[in-house]
PDB file of C-alpha atoms in Angstrom:
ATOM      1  CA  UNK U   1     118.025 151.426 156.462  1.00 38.00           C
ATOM      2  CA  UNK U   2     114.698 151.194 154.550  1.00 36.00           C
ATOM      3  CA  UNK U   3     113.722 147.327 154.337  1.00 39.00           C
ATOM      4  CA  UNK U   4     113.554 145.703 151.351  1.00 36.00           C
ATOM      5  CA  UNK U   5     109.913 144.930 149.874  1.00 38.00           C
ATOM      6  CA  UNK U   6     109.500 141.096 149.737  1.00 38.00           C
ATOM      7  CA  UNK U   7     106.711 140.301 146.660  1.00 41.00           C
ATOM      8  CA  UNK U   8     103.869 138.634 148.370  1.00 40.00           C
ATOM      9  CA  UNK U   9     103.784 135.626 146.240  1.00 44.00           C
ATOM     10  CA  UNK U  10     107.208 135.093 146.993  1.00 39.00           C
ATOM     11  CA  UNK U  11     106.957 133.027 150.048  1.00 45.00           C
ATOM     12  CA  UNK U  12     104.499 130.770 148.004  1.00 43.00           C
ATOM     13  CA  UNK U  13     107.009 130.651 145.031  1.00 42.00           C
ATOM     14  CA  UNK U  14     109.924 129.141 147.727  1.00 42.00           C
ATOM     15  CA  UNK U  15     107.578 126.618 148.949  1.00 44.00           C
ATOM     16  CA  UNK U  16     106.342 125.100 146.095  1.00 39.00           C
ATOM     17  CA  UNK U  17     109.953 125.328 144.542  1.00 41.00           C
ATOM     18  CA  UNK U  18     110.822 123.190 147.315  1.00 40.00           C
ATOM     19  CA  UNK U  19     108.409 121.122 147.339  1.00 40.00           C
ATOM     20  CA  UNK U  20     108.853 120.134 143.837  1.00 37.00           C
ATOM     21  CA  UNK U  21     112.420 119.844 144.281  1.00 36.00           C
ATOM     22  CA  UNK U  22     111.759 116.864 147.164  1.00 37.00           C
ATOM     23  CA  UNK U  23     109.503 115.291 145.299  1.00 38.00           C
ATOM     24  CA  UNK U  24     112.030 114.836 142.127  1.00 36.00           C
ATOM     25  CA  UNK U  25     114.923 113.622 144.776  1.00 35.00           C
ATOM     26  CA  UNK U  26     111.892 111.175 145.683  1.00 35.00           C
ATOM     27  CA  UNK U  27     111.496 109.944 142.912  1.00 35.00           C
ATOM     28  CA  UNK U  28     115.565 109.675 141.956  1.00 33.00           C
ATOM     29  CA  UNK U  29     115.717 107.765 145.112  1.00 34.00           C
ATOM     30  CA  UNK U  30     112.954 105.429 144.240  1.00 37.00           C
ATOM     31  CA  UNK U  31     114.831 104.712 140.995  1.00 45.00           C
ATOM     32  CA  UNK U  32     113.186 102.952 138.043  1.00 78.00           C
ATOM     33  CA  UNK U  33     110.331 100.962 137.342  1.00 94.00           C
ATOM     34  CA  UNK U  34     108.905  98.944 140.197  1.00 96.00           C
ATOM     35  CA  UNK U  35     107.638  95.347 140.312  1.00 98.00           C
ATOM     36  CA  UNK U  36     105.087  93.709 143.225  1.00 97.00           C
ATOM     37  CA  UNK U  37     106.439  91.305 145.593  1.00 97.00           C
ATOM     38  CA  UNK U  38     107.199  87.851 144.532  1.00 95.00           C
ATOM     39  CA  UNK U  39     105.934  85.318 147.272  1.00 88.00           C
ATOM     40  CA  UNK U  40     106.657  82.023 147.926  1.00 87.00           C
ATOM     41  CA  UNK U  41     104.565  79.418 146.125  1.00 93.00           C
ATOM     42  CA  UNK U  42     104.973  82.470 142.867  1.00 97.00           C
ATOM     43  CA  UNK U  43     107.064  81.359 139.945  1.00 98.00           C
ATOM     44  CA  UNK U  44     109.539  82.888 138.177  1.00 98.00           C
ATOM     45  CA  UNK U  45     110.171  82.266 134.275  1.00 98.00           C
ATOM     46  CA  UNK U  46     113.758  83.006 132.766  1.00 98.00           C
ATOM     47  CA  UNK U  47     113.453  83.038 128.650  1.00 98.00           C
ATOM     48  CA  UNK U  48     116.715  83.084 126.423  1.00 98.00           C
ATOM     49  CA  UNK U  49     118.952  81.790 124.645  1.00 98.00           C
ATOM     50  CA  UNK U  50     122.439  79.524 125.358  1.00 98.00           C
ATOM     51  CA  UNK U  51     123.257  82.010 128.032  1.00 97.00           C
ATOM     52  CA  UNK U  52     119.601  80.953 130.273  1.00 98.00           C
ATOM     53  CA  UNK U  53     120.221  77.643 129.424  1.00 98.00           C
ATOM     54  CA  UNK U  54     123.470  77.254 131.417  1.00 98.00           C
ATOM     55  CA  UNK U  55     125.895  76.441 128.239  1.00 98.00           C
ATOM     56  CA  UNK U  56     129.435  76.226 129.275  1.00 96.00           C
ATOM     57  CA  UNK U  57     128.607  75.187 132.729  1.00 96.00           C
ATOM     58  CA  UNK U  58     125.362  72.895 132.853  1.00 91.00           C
ATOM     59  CA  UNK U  59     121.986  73.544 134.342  1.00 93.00           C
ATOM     60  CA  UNK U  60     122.743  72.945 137.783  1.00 97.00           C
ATOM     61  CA  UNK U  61     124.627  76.014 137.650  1.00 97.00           C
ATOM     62  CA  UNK U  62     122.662  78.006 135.241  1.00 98.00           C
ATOM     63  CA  UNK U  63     121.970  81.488 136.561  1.00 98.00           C
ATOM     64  CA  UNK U  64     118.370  79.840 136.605  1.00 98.00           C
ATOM     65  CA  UNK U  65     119.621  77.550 139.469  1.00 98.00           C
ATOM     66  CA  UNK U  66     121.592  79.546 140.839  1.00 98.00           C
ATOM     67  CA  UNK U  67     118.660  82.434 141.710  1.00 98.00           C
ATOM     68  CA  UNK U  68     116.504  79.692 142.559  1.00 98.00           C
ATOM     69  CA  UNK U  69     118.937  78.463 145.402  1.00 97.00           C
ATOM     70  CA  UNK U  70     119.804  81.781 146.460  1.00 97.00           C
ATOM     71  CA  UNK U  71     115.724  83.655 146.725  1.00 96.00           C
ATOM     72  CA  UNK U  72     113.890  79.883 147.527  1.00 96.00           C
ATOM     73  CA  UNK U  73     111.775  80.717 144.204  1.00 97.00           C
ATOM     74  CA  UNK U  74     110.731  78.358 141.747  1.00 98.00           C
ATOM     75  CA  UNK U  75     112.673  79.660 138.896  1.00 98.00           C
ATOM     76  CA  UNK U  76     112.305  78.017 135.665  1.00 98.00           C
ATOM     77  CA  UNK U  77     114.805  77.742 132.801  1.00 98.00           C
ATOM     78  CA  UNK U  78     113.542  77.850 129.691  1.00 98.00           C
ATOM     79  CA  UNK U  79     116.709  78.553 127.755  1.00 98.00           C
ATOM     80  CA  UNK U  80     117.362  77.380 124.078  1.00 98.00           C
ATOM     81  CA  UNK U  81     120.196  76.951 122.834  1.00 97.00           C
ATOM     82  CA  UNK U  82     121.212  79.028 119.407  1.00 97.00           C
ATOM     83  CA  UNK U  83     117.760  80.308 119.218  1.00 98.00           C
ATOM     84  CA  UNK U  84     116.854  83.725 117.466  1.00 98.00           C
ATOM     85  CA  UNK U  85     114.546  86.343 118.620  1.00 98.00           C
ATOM     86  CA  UNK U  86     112.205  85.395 116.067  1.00 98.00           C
ATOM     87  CA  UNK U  87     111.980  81.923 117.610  1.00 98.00           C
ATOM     88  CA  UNK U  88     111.559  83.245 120.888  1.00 98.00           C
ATOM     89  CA  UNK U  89     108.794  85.393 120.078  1.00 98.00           C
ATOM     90  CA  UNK U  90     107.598  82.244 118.006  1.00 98.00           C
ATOM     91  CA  UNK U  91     107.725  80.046 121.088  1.00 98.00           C
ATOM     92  CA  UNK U  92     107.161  82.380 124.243  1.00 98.00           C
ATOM     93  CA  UNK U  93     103.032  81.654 124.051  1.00 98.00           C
ATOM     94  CA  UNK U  94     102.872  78.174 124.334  1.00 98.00           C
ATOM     95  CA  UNK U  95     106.100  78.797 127.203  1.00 98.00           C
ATOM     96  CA  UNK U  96     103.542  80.998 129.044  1.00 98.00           C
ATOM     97  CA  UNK U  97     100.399  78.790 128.832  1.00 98.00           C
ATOM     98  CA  UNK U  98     102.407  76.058 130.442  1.00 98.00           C
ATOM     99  CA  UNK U  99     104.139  77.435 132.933  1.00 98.00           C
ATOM    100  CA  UNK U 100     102.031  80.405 133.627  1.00 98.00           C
ATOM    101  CA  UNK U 101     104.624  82.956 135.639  1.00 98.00           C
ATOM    102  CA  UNK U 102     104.115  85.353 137.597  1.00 98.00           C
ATOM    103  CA  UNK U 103     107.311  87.411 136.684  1.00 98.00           C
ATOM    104  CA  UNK U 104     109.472  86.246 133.253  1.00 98.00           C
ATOM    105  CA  UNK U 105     113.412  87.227 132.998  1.00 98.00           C
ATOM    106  CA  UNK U 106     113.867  88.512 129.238  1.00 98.00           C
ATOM    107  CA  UNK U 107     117.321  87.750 128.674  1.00 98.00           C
ATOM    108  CA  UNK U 108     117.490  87.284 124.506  1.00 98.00           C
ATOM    109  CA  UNK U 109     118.661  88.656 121.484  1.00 98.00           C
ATOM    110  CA  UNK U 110     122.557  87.990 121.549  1.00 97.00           C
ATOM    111  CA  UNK U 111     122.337  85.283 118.409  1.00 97.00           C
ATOM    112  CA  UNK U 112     120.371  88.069 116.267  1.00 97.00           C
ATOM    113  CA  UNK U 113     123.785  90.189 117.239  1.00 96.00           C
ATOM    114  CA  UNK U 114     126.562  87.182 116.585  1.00 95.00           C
ATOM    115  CA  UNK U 115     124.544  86.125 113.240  1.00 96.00           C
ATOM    116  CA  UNK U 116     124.489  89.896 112.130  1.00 95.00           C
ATOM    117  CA  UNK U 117     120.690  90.242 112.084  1.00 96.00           C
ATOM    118  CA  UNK U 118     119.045  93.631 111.413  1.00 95.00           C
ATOM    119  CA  UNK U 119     118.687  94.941 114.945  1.00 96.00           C
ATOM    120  CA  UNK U 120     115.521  96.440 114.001  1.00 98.00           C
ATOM    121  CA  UNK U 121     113.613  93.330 114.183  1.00 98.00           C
ATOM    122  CA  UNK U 122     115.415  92.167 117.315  1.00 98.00           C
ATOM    123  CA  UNK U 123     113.663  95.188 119.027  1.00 98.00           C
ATOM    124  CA  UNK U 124     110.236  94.508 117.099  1.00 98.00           C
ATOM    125  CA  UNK U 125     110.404  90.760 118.644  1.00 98.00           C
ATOM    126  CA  UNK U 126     111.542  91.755 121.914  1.00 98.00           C
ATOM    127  CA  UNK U 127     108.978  94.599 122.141  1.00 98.00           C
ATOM    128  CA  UNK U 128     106.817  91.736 120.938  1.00 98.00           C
ATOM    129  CA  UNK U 129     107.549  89.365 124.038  1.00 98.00           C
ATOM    130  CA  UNK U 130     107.361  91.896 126.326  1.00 98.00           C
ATOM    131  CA  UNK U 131     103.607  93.010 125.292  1.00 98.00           C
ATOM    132  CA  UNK U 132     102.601  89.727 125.084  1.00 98.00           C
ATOM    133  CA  UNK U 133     103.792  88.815 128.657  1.00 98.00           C
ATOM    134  CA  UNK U 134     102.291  92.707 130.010  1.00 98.00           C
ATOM    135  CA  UNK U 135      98.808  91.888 128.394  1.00 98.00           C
ATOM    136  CA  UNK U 136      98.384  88.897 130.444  1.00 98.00           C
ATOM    137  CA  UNK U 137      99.647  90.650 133.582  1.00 98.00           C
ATOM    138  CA  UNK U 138     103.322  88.888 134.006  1.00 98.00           C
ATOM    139  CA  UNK U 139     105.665  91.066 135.485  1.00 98.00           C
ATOM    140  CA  UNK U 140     108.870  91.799 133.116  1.00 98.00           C
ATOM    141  CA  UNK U 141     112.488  92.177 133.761  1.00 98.00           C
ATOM    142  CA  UNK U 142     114.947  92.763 130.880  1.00 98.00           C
ATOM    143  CA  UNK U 143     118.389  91.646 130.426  1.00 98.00           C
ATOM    144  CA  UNK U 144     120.450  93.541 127.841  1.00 98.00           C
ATOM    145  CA  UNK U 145     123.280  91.813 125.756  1.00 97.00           C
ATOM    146  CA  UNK U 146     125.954  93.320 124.117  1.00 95.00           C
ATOM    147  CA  UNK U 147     126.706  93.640 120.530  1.00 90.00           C
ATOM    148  CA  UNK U 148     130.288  91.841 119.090  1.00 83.00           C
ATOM    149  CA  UNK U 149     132.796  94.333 119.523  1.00 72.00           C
ATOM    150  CA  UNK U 150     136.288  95.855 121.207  1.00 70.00           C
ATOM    151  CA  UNK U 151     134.347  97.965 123.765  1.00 73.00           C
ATOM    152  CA  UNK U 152     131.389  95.763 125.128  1.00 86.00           C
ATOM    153  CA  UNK U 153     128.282  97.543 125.771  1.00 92.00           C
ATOM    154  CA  UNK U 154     124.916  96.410 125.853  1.00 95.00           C
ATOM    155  CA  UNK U 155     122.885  97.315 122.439  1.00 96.00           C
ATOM    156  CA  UNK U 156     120.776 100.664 123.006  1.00 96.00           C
ATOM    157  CA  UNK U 157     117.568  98.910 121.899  1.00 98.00           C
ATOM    158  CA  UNK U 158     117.750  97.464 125.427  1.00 98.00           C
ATOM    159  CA  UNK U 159     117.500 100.836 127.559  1.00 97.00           C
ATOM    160  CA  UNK U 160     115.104 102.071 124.683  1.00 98.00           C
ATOM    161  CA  UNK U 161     112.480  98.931 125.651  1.00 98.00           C
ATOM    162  CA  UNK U 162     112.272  99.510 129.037  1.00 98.00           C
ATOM    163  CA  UNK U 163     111.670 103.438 128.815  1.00 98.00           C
ATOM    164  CA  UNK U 164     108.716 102.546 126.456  1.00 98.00           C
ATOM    165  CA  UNK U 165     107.307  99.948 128.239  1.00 98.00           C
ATOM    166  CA  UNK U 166     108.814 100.774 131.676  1.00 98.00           C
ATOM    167  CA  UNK U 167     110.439  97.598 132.946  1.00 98.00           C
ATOM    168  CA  UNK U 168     113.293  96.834 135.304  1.00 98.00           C
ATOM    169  CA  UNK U 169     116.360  96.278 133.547  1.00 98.00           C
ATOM    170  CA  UNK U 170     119.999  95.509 134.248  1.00 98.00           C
ATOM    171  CA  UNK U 171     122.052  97.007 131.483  1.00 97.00           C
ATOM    172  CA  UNK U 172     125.320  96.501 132.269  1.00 96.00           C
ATOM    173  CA  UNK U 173     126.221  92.997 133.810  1.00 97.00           C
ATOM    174  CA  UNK U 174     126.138  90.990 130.817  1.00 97.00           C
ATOM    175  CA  UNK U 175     128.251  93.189 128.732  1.00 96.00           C
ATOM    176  CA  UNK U 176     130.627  93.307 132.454  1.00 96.00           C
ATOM    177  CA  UNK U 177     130.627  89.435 132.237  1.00 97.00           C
ATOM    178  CA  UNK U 178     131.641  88.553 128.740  1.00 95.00           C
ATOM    179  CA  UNK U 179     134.842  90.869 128.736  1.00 94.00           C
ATOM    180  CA  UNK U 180     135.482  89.331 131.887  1.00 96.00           C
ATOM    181  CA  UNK U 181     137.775  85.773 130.023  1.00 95.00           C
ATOM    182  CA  UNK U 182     138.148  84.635 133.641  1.00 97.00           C
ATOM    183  CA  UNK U 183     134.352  84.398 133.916  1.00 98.00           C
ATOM    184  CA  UNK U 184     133.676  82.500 130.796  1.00 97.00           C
ATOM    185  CA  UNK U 185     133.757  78.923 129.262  1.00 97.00           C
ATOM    186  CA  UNK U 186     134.130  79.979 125.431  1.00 95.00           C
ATOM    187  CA  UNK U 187     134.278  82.741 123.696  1.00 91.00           C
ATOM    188  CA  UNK U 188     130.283  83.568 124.185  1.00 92.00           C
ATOM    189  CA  UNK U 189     129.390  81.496 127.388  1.00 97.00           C
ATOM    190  CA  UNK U 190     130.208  81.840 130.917  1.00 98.00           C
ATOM    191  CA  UNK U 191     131.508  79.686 133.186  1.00 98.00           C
ATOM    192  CA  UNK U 192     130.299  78.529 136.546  1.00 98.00           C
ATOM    193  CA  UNK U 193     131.515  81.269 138.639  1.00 98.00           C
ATOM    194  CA  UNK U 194     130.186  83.724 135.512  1.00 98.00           C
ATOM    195  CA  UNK U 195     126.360  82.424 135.676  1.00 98.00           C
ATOM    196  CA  UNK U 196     127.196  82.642 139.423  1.00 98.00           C
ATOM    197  CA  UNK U 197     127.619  86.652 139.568  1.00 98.00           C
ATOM    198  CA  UNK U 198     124.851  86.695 136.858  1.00 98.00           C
ATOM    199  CA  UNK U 199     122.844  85.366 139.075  1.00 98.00           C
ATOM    200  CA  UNK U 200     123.306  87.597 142.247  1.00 98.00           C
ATOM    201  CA  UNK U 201     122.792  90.923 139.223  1.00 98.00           C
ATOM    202  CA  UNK U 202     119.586  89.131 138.910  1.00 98.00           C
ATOM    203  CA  UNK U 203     118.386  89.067 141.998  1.00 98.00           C
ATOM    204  CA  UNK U 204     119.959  92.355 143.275  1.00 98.00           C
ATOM    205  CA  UNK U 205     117.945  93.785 140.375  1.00 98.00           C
ATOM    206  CA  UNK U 206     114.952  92.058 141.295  1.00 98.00           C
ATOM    207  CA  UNK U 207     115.355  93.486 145.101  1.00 97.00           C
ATOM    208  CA  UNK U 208     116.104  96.793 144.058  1.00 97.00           C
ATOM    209  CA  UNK U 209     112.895  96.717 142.444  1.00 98.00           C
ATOM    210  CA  UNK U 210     110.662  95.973 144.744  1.00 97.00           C
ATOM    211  CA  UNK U 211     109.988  91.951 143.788  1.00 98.00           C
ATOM    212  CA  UNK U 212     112.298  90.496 146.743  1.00 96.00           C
ATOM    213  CA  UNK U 213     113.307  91.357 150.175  1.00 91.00           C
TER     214      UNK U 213
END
């Protein structure tokens, strides 16, 4: 039998083809954005709402506490109670100038949702926040919250944020924890052992990124 003629590129072809194709499972592997190491003596900030605060539970066993116990971090909470996006974007500065973080938890936006704000500006302050915090050179995580609803599921403006400005982000937990009644105090808040399991999304989100152990 006459062999069959083999293009001479085509060895070539196969090995960049396959080279290409390792470096996309690379990257798949890698997963998301990445953060640097947080070190002891480096200070985490968490900024929200009722839900950073600890309401429904108390402070000692905010998730703020809580990851602070668990990673031996200085995490503080600077939760408010009831407060808007537009507050938070109002207030975050003089939060930053005081405590100056290294790495700030964004978990905010859920009163915009419960008072039936336009979800447009929710984004605009959150996108707000987060280039405030990325100018100075504070590393971001985002929490997203879920919009009222049968089906809970965290509002799209949350995945859309940290494509554009390529953050961390845990998408799912929140909206996991509030149809969860055993895990909450009220109809909005958790309960201990909710702000608990927040907590350990936190920091598994936080390792998986490259900022813990």
């Amino acid at each position: 039998m006459r062999a069959l003629l083999r293009h001479p590129n085509t060895n070539r072809w196969h090995r960049l083809a396959s080279a290409t194709i390792a470096s996309l499972l690379l990257l798949s592997a890698c997963g998301g954005a990445r953060l640097d190491p947080i070190a002891p003596g480096d200070r985490i900030l968490a900024f929200g709402d009722s839900l950073t605060l600890g309401v429904g539970s108390g402070r000692d066993n905010a998730y703020p506490a809580v990851l602070q116990r668990m990673t031996s971090i200085e995490v503080i909470n600077a939760g408010v109670s009831g407060e808007t996006s537009t507050e938070g974007r109002q207030r975050l500065p003089a939060v930053l100038d005081e405590y100056r973080p290294d790495l700030v938890i964004l978990c905010h936006g859920g009163n915009d949702f419960l008072r039936r704000q336009d979800t447009s500006a929710t984004k605009a302050n959150l996108a707000a926040m987060i280039e405030l915090m990325q100018s100075r050179g504070i590393q971001v995580v985002l929490i997203g919250v879920p919009e009222p609803g049968i089906f809970l599921s965290s509002a799209k403006l949350y995945a859309e944020l940290a494509d554009q400005y390529d953050i961390p982000i845990d998408n799912d937990t929140m909206a996991d924890l509030q149809g969860n009644a055993s895990l909450k105090s009220d109809r909005v808040h958790l309960n201990a052992a909710g702000y608990q399991q927040f907590a350990e999304a936190v920091s598994a989100l936080l390792s998986d990124a490259g900022a813990l152990p």
